[in-house]
Structure formats: structure tokens, C-alpha cells
Coordinates of C-alpha atoms and ligand atoms in Angstrom, one line a residue:
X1158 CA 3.5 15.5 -18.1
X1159 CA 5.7 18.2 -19.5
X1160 CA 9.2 17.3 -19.8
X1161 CA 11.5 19.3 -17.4
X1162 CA 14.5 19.3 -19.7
X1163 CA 12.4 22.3 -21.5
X1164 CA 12.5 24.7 -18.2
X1165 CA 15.3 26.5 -17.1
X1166 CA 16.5 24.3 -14.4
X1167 CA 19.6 22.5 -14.1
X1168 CA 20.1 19.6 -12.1
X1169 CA 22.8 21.9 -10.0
X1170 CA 20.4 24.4 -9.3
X1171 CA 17.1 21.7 -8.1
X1172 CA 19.5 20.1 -6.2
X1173 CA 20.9 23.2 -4.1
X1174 CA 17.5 25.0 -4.0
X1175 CA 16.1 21.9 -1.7
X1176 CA 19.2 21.9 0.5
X1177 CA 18.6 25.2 1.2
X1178 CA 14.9 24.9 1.8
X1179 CA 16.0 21.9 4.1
X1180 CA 18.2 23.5 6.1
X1181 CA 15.9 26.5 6.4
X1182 CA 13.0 24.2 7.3
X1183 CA 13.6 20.8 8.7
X1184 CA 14.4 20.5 12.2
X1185 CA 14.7 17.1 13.1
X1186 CA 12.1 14.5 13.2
X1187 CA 8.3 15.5 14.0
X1188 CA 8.0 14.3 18.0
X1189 CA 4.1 13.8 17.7
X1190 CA 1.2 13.6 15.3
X1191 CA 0.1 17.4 15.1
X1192 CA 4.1 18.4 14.4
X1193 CA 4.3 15.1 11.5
X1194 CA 0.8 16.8 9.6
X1195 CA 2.7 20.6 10.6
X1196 CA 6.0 19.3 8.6
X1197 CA 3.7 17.7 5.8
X1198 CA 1.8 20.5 5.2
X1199 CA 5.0 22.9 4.9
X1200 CA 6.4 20.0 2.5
X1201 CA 2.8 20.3 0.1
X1202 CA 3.1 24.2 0.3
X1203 CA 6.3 23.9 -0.9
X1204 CA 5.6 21.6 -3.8
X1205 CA 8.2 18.7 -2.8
X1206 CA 5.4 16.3 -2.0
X1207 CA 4.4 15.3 -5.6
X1208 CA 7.2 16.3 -7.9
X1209 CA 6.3 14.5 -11.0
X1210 CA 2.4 15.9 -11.0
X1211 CA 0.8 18.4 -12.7
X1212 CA 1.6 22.0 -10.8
X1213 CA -2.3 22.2 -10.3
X1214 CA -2.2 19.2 -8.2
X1215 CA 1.0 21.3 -6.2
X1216 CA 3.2 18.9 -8.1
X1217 CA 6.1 20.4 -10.1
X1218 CA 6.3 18.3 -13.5
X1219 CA 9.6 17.1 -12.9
X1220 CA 11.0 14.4 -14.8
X1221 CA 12.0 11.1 -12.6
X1222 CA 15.3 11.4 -12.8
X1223 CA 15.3 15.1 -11.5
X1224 CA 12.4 14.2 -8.6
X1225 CA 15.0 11.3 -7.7
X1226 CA 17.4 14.2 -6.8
X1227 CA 15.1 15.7 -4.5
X1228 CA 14.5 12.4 -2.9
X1229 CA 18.0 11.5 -2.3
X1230 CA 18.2 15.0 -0.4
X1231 CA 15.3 14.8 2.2
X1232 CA 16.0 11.3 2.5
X1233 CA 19.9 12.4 3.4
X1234 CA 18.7 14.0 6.2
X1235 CA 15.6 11.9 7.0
X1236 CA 12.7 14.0 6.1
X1237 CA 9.6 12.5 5.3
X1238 CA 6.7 14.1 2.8
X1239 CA 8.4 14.1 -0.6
X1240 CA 7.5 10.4 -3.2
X1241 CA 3.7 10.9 -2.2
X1242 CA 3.7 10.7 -5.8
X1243 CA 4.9 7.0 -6.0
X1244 CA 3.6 5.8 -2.5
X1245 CA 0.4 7.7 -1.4
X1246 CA -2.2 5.0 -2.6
X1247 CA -5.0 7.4 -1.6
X1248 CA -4.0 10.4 -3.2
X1249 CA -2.5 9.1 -6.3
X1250 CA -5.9 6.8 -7.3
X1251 CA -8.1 10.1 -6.6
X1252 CA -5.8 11.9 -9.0
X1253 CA -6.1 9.1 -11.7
X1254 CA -9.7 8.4 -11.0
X1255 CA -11.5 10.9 -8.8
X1256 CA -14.2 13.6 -10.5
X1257 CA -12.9 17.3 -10.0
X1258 CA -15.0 18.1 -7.0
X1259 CA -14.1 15.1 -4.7
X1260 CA -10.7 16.5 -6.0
X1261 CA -10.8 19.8 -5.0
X1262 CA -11.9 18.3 -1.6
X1263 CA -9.2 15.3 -0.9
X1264 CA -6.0 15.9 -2.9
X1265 CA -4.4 18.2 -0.7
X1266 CA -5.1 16.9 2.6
X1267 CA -4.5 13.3 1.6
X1268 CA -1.0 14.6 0.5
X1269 CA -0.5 16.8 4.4
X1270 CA -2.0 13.3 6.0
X1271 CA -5.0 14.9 7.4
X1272 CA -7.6 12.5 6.2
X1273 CA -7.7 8.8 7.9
X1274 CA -7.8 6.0 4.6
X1275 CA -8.9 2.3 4.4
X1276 CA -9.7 -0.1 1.8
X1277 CA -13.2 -2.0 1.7
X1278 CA -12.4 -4.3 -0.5
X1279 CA -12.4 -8.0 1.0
X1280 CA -15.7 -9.9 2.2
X1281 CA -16.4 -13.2 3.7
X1282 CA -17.0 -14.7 0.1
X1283 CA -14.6 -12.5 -1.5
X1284 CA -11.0 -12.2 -0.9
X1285 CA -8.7 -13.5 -3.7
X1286 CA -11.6 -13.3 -6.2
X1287 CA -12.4 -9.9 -5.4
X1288 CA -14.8 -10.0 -8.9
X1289 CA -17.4 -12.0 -6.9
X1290 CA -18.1 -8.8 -4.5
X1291 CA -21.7 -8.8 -2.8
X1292 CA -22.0 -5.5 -0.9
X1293 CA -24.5 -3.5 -3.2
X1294 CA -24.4 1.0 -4.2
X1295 CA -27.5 1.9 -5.7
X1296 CA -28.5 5.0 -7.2
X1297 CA -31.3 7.3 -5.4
X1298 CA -31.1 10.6 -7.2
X1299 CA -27.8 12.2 -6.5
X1300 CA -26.3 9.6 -4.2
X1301 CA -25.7 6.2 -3.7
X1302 CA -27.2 3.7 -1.0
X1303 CA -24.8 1.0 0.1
X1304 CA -25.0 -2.3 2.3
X1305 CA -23.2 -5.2 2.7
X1306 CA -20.6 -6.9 4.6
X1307 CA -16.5 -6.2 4.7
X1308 CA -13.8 -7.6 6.5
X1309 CA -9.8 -7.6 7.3
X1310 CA -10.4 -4.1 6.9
X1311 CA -7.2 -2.5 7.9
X1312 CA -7.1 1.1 10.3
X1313 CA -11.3 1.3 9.6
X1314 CA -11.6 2.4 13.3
X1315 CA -9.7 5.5 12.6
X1316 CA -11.0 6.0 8.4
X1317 CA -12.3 9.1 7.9
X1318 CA -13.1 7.4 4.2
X1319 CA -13.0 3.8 2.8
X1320 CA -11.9 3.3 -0.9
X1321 CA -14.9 0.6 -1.2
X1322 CA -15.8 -1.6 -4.7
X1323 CA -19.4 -2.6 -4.7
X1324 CA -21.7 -4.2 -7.5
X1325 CA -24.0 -1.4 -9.0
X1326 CA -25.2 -3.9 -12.0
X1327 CA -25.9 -7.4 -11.3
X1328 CA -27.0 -8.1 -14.8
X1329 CA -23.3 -7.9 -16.3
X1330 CA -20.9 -10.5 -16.1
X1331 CA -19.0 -10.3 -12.5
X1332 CA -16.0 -7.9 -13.3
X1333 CA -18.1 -5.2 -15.0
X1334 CA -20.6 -4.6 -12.8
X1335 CA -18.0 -3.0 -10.5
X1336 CA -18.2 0.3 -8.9
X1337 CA -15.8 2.4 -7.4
X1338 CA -16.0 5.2 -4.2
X1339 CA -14.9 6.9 -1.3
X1340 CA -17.3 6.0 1.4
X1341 CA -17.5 8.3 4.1
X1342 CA -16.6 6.3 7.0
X1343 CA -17.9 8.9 10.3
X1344 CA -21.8 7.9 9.8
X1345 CA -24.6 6.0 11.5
X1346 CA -24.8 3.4 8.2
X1347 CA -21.0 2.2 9.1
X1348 CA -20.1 -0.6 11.8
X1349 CA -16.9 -1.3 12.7
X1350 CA -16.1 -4.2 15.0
X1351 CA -11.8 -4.7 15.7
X1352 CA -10.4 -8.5 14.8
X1353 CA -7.6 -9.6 16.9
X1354 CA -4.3 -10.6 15.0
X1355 CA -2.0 -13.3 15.8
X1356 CA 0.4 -10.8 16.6
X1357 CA -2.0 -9.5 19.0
X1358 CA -2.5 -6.6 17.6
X1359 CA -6.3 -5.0 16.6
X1360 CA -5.7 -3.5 13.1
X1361 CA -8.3 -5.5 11.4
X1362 CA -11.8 -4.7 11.5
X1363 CA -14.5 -6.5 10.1
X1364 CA -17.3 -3.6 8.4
X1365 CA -21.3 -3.7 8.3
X1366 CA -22.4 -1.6 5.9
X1367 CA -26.5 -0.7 6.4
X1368 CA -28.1 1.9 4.2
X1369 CA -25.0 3.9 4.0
X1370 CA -24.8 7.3 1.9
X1371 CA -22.3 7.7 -1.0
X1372 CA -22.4 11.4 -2.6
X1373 CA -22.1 11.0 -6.4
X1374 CA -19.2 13.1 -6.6
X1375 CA -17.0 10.3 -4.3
X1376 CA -17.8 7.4 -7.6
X1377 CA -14.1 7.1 -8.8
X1378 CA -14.3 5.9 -12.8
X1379 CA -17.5 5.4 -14.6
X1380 CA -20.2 4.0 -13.0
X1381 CA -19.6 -0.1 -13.7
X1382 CA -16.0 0.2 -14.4
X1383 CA -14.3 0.3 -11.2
X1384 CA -12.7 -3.5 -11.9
X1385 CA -10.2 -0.7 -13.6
X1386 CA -10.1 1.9 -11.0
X1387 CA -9.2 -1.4 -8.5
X1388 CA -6.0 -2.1 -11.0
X1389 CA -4.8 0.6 -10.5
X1390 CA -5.1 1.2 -7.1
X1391 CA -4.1 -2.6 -6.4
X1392 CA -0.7 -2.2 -8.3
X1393 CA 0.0 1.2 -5.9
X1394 CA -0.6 -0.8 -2.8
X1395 CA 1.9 -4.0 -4.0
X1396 CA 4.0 -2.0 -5.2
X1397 CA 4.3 0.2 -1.7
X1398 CA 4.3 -3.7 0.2
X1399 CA 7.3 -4.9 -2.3
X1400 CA 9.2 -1.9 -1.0
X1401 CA 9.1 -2.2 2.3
X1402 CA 8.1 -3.2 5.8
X1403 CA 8.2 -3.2 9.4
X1404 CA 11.3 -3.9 11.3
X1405 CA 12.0 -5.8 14.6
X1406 CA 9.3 -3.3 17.2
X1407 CA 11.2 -3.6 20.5
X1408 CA 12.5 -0.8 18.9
X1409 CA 16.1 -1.3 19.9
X1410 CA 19.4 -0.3 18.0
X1411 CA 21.0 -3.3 16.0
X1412 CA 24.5 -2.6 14.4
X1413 CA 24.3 1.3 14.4
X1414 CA 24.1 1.5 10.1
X1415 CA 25.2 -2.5 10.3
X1416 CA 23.2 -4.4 8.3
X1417 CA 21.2 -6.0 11.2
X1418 CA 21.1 -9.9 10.1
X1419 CA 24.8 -9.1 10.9
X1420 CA 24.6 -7.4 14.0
X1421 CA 22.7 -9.7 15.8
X1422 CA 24.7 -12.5 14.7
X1423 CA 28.0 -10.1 16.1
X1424 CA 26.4 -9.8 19.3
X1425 CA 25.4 -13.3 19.6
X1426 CA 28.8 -14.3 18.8
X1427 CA 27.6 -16.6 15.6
X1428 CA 29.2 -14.5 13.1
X1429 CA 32.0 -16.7 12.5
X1430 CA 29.9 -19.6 11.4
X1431 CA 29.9 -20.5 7.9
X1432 CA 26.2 -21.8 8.1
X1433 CA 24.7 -18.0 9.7
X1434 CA 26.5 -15.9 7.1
X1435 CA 25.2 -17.9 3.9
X1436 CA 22.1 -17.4 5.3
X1437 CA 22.8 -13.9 5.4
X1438 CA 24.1 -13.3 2.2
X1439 CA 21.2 -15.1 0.9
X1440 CA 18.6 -12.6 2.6
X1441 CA 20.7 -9.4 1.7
X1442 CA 20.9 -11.1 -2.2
X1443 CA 17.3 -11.0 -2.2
X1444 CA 17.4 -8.0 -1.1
X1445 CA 19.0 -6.2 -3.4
X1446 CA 17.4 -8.3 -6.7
X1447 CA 14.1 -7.1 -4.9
X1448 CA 15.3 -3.1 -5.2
X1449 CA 16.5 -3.7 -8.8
X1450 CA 13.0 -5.4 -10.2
X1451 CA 11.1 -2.3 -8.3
X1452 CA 13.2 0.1 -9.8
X1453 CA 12.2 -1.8 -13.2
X1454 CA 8.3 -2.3 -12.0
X1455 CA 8.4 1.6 -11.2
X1456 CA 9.6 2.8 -14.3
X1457 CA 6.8 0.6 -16.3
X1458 CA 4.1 1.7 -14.1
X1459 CA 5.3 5.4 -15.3
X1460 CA 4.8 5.2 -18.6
X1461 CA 1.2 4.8 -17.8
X1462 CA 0.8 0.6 -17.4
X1463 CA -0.5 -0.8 -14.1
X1464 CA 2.5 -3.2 -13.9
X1465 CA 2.3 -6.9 -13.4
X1466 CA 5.8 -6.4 -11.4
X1467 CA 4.7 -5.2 -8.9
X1468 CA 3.7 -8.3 -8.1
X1469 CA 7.1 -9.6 -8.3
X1470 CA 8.3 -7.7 -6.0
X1471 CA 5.8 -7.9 -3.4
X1472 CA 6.1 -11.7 -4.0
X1473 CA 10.2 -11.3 -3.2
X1474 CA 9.2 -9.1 -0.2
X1475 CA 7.1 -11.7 0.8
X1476 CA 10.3 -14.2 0.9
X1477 CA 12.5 -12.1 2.2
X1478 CA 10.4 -11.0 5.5
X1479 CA 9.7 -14.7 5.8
X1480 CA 13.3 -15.8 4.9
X1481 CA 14.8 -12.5 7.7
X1482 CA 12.7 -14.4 10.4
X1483 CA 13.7 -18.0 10.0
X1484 CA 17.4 -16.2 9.6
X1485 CA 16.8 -14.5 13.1
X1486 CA 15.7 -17.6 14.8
X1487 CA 18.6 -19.7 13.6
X1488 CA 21.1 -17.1 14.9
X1489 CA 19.1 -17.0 18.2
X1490 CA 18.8 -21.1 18.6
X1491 CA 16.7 -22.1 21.2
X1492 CA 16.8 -18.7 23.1
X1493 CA 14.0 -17.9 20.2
X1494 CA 11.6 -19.9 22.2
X1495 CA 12.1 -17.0 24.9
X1496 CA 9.1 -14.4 24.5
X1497 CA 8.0 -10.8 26.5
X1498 CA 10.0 -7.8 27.3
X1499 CA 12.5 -9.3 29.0
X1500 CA 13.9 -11.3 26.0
X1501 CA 13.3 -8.6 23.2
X1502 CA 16.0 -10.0 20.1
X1503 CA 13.6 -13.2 20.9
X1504 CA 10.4 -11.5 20.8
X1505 CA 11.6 -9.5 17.8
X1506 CA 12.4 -12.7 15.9
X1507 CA 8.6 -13.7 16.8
X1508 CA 7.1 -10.8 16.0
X1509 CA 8.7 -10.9 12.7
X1510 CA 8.0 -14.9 11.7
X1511 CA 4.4 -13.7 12.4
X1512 CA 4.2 -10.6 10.8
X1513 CA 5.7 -11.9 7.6
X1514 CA 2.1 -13.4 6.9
X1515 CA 1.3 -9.3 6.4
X1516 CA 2.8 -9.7 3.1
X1517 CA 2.0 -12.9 2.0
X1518 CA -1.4 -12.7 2.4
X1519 CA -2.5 -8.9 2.7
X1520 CA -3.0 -7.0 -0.6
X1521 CA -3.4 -10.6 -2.6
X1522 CA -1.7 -13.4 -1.9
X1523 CA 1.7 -15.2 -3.0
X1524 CA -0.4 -17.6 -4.5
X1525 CA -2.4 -15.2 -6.5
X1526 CA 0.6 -13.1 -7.3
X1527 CA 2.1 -16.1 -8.8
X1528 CA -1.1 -16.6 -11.0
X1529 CA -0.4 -13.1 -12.3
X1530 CA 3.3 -13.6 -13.0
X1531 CA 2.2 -16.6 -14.4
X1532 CA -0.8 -15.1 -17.0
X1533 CA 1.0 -11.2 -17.7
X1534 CA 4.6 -11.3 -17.3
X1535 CA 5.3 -14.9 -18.5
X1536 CA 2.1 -15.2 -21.1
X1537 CA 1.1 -19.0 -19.5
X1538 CA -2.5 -19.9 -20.1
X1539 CA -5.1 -18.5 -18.1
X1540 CA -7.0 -20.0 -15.0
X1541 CA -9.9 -21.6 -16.2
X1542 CA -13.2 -19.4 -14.6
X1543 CA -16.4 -21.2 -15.3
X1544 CA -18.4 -17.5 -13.9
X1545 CA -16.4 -15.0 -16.2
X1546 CA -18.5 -14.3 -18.8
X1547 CA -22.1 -14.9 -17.2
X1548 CA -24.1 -12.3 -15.5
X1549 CA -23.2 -11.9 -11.8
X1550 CA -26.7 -12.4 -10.6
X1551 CA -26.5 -16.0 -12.4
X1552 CA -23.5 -17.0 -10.3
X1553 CA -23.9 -19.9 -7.7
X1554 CA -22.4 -18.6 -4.4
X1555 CA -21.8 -20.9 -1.6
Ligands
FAD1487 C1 -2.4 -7.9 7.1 C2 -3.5 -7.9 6.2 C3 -4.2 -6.7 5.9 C4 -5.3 -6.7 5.1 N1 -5.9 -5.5 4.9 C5 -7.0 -5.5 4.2 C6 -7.7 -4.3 4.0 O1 -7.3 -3.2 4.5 N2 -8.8 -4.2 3.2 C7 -9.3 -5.4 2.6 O2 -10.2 -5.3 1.8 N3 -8.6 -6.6 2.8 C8 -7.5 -6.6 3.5 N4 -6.9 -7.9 3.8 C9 -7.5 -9.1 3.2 C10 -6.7 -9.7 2.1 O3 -6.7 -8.9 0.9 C11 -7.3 -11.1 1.9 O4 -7.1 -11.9 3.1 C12 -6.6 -11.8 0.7 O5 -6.9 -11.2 -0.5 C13 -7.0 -13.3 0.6 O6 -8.4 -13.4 0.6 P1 -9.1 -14.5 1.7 O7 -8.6 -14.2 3.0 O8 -10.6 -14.4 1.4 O9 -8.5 -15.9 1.3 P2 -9.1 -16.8 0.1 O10 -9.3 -16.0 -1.2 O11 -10.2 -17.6 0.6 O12 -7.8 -17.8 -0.2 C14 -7.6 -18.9 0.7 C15 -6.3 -19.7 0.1 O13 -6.6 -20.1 -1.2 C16 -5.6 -19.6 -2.1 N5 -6.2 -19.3 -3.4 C17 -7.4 -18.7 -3.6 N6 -7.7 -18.6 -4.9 C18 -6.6 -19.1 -5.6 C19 -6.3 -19.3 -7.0 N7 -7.1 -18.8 -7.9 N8 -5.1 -19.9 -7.3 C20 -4.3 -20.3 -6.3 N9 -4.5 -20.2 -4.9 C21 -5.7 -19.6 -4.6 C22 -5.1 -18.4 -1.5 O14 -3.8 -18.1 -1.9 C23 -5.1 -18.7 0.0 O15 -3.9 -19.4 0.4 C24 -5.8 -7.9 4.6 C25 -5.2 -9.1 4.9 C26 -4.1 -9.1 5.7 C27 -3.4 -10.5 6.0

């Protein structure tokens, strides 16, 4: 990408040219769905969305130094849309993988959030070892035909596309027979049945595929490299998960700007005990080693590396969202064991201890982060893997 510090900009100048569009332009936070797309769209148009991407892409080239100055501003007042260019999975593995026409077609409204996503990777035999894939895309003139079986397949009720990996060569060994696509989720070839979480919630979806149609165009990568394409796209999604995640969903105020660990233990009148705030200061430790390693993480993945970080820090956010709920319960006691409306800092607390699992577990696991650590960022030996180099079609399944 061209280097900024060549153009007649100063950091003064970006820096008071989106203030003023912002207090032209944003008017408070978007009160419902059509007013959120509304403000993204305005936000595209304007080229803050993507500010380190090529102008064609309605990016502006911008150094990360000088997009961090816009970022700082809309997140001073609390405007969304700018940073797609670090956090929109979608948009950013189309970019980096995604043949001109199925570019043309996506980029922009992925970036104005007018195009539902999901990710058809997992299946029953498949989940860690992703390699060992079964769902099959074969060629029939100028589309594919795809079947098979997904599942844990997040928002797939709603997907207007799924980024789906199936096996288009059966005769290489199991990694590079790997394709890469947007599926077109709206057609009679696609079944989606909602799971039920533990939280009781009905994100999940399980995914029968039966002679579904693929257009050519949507293959991301070459045909039988997608193991690539899935890299990348992996190290977007941990790195979005070791940034951040849900808070408490009753929804009510803790600490007005008080870190809340330390609110609730103000209002349940623990904050004097010497047990709760090490506890606290623990959590807000983590914390903040977790923001420094991203920070790192990001600025390898820049120069063009999908970044074994990012599984470090998905692996502290992991901790910490575990570590924040066994914090809350302590500082609660045995009013934890309350649950329901009435009780919300209780049902917040269980919310939380259940939702941490999100992160341990969703977008690879600790365990299989800790492989990685292990194998690219501290150079142990690999994992033995008896199937890596023999074709996929010799494989024993179970
Ligand atoms: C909230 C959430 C959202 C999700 N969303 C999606 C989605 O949108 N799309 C999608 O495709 N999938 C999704 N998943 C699925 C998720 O990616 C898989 O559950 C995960 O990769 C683990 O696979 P598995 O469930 O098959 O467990 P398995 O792979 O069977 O693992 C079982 C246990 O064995 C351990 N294990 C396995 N292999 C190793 C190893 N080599 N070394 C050490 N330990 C090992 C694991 O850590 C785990 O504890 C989601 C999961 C969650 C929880």
C-alpha cells in the first residue's frame, strides 16, 4: 500500500477533517437496523470504513499510525463503521482472496453491513482438525455442486452467504485438497435447523447441504488451496475474539466509566476486602497484557503474516472472560445461585461463567491454540499426524 507520508497530509489536517465530518454527520447512536446500515453506508461513502486499503476498495491508503487517528476520533464520540479494515472478517478475506467479479459484487455492501455472513467450516467429524473436512464441491461446467453436513454454524438462519471449505480433490493428501467459497445461503440445496445453547440462546445451527449451487466466480484462492484462504481468514476471526466480547446482558449501568469488577464489588460493599481486589487487579492485569500482545499480533499480521498471536490473545481472552466470571461470583457469594430477572448482577454473573465457553471453544479451542503457540511462536516439535501426508480418500474415518 502506498505510504501516506508521500501525500500532502499532515496529521493536523486528517485529524480535523474527521471532526468536522463527525460533527457534520453523526448524530448519536443508530436507534434501529435500517438507521445502523444508513450510518454505515454514509461512513463507506466517505471512505473512513477501510482507511489502510487500496482507494479502489473506497479505502484511503493511510499508514496505521495515521488510520489510528481517525479511530481514536469516531471512537471519542462512539461512532461505529471505521477499522472494518482490521475487524470485518468477511470483507477483508474477499479482498485477500475473492476473484474480481464476486468483488465487485460483495466488497461494498459487506463494508455498509447489508449482506448476512456465516462460516461453514465445522462438521460432526471435523472440528479441531478442520483438514479432515467431508462435505464435497464438484465442478459441473461453470459452477460447483456441493453436499455435505455442517454444524455449530453460527447466525446461518439469517446468512445471506456462508464462507464454506469443502474437499474438491480426494486424491491429495488432506490439507490440499481444500477448497474455498461463498455459498449462497437463500436456496432450496441449504437446510438450516437452530441448536439450543446452554445459555439458552438459538445462535447455532446445524447445515445440510444437498446438491447446492456454487457460481465459479464465489471460489476464493485457487481451486485446492483454500487450507490457505482458511489461515487467513482463521487469524481475522481470533484476532476479532482476542479483542473483545460480550458484557453482562441485563444490560444495566455498572460504575458509570468505573471499571465494573469494581463497581459491583462498591455496590456490594466487598470493596474493602483484600481477597476481592487481588482478584481484581488480577483480571484488569490480564487485561491490559492482553491489549499490549494484540497491538503486537496486529502489527505482524500487517506486514502481510497470518500471525500465530492471534492465538495468544484469543487464548488470554479466553482466561480473562473465564477468570471475570469466577471474579463476579466471588463478589456476589451465595446470592450467585439467585437466577431470572429479578436477580440480574446474579444472572449476569451466570450468563457470563457460561458464555466464557464462546471463546474457549468457538473459533478453535484453548487446547488447539496452545498447540499453535506451542509449534509457531515457541518452535516445539510438532504433533505427530499419522494422515498428513496420505491421500484424503485413504484416510480411516470413524
Ligand atoms: C460459540 C461457538 C460458535 C461457533 N461458531 C461456529 C461457526 O460459526 N462455524 C463453524 O464452522 N464452527 C463454529 N463453532 C465450532 C467450533 O469451531 C468447534 O466447536 C471447535 O473447533 C472444536 O471442534 P469440536 O467441537 O468438533 O471439538 P473436537 O475437535 O472434537 O475437540 C474435543 C476436545 O478435544 C480437544 N482436542 C482436539 N484435538 C486436539 C489436539 N490435537 N490437541 C489437544 N486437544 C485436542 C479439544 O480442545 C476439545 O477439548 C463454534 C463453536 C462455538 C462454541
Amino acid at each position: 500500500m502506498a505510504d501516506d507520508a508521500t501525500v500532502s497530509v499532515t496529521d493536523e489536517s486528517l485529524r480535523e477533517e474527521v471532526r468536522v465530518w463527525l460533527q457534520k454527520n453523526w448524530t448519536g447512536a443508530p436507534a434501529n437496523e435500517i438507521e445502523r446500515r444508513a450510518w454505515l453506508a454514509k461512513v463507506v461513502e466517505a471512505r473512513w470504513a477501510v482507511l489502510r486499503w487500496p482507494a479502489q476498495w473506497a479505502g484511503r491508503e493511510l499508514s496505521d499510525s495515521r488510520a489510528r487517528i481517525i479511530e481514536r476520533e469516531f471512537a471519542a464520540v462512539g461512532a461505529p463503521g471505521t477499522g472494518q479494515d482490521r475487524t470485518n472478517l468477511w470483507a477483508n478475506t474477499l479482498l485477500t482472496g475473492g476473484t474480481m467479479a464476486l468483488k465487485d459484487k460483495l466488497v461494498l455492501p459487506l463494508l455498509r453491513g447489508e449482506v448476512g455472513m456465516c462460516l461453514l467450516y465445522s462438521e460432526p467429524g471435523a472440528g479441531s482438525d478442520l483438514a479432515a473436512i467431508r462435505t464435497r464441491a464438484e465442478r459441473r461446467g461453470d459452477h460447483f455442486v456441493i453436499n455435505g453436513q455442517k454444524v455449530w454454524t453460527s447466525y446461518a438462519a439469517s446468512a445471506d452467504y456462508g464462507m464454506l471449505i469443502a474437499r474438491t480433490d480426494w486424491d491429495v493428501p488432506k490439507h490440499r485438497g481444500i477448497s474455498f467459497f461463498f455459498l449462497p445461503m437463500k436456496q432450496p440445496g441449504v437446510e438450516v435447523r437452530p441448536l439450543r445453547q446452554i445459555t439458552d440462546e438459538r445462535q447455532f445451527n446445524e447445515v445440510f447441504i444437498t446438491d447446492a449451487i456454487c457460481p465459479e466466480e464465489n471460489l476464493l484462492g485457487e481451486l485446492g488451496q483454500g487450507w490457505g484462504v482458511l489461515q487467513t481468514a482463521l487469524a481475522y476471526e481470533r484476532s476479532a475474539m482476542g479483542e473483545g466480547a460480550r458484557g453482562p446482558r441485563s444490560g444495566l449501568a455498572e460504575g458509570d466509566g468505573e471499571e465494573p469488577l469494581i463497581a459491583l464489588a462498591r455496590e456490594a460493599g466487598r470493596l474493602g476486602d483484600p481477597l476481592i481486589r487481588q482478584e481484581i487487579a488480577k483480571v484488569i492485569a490480564l487485561r491490559r497484557l492482553n491489549a499490549l500482545n494484540t497491538a503486537r499480533a496486529k502489527a505482524e499480521l500487517k506486514q502481510g503474516t497470518s500471525s500465530a498471536l492471534m492465538s495468544l490473545g484469543k487464548l488470554a481472552m479466553s482466561r480473562i472472560l473465564h477468570e471475570e466470571a469466577r471474579v463476579r461470583t466471588t463478589i456476589l457469594g451465595a446470592g450467585s445461585l439467585l437466577e431470572g430477572p429479578d436477580f440480574p448482577r446474579a444472572d449476569d454473573a451466570n450468563f457470563l461463567t457460561l458464555n466464557a465457553y464462546f471463546t474457549s471453544i468457538g473459533g478453535g479451542t484453548d487446547q488447539i491454540q496452545r498447540n499453535i503457540i506451542g509449534e509457531r511462536v515457541l518452535g516445539l516439535p510438532k504433533e505427530p499426524e499419522v494422515d498428513r501426508d496420505i491421500p484424503f480418500r485413504d484416510v480411516r474415518s470413524s
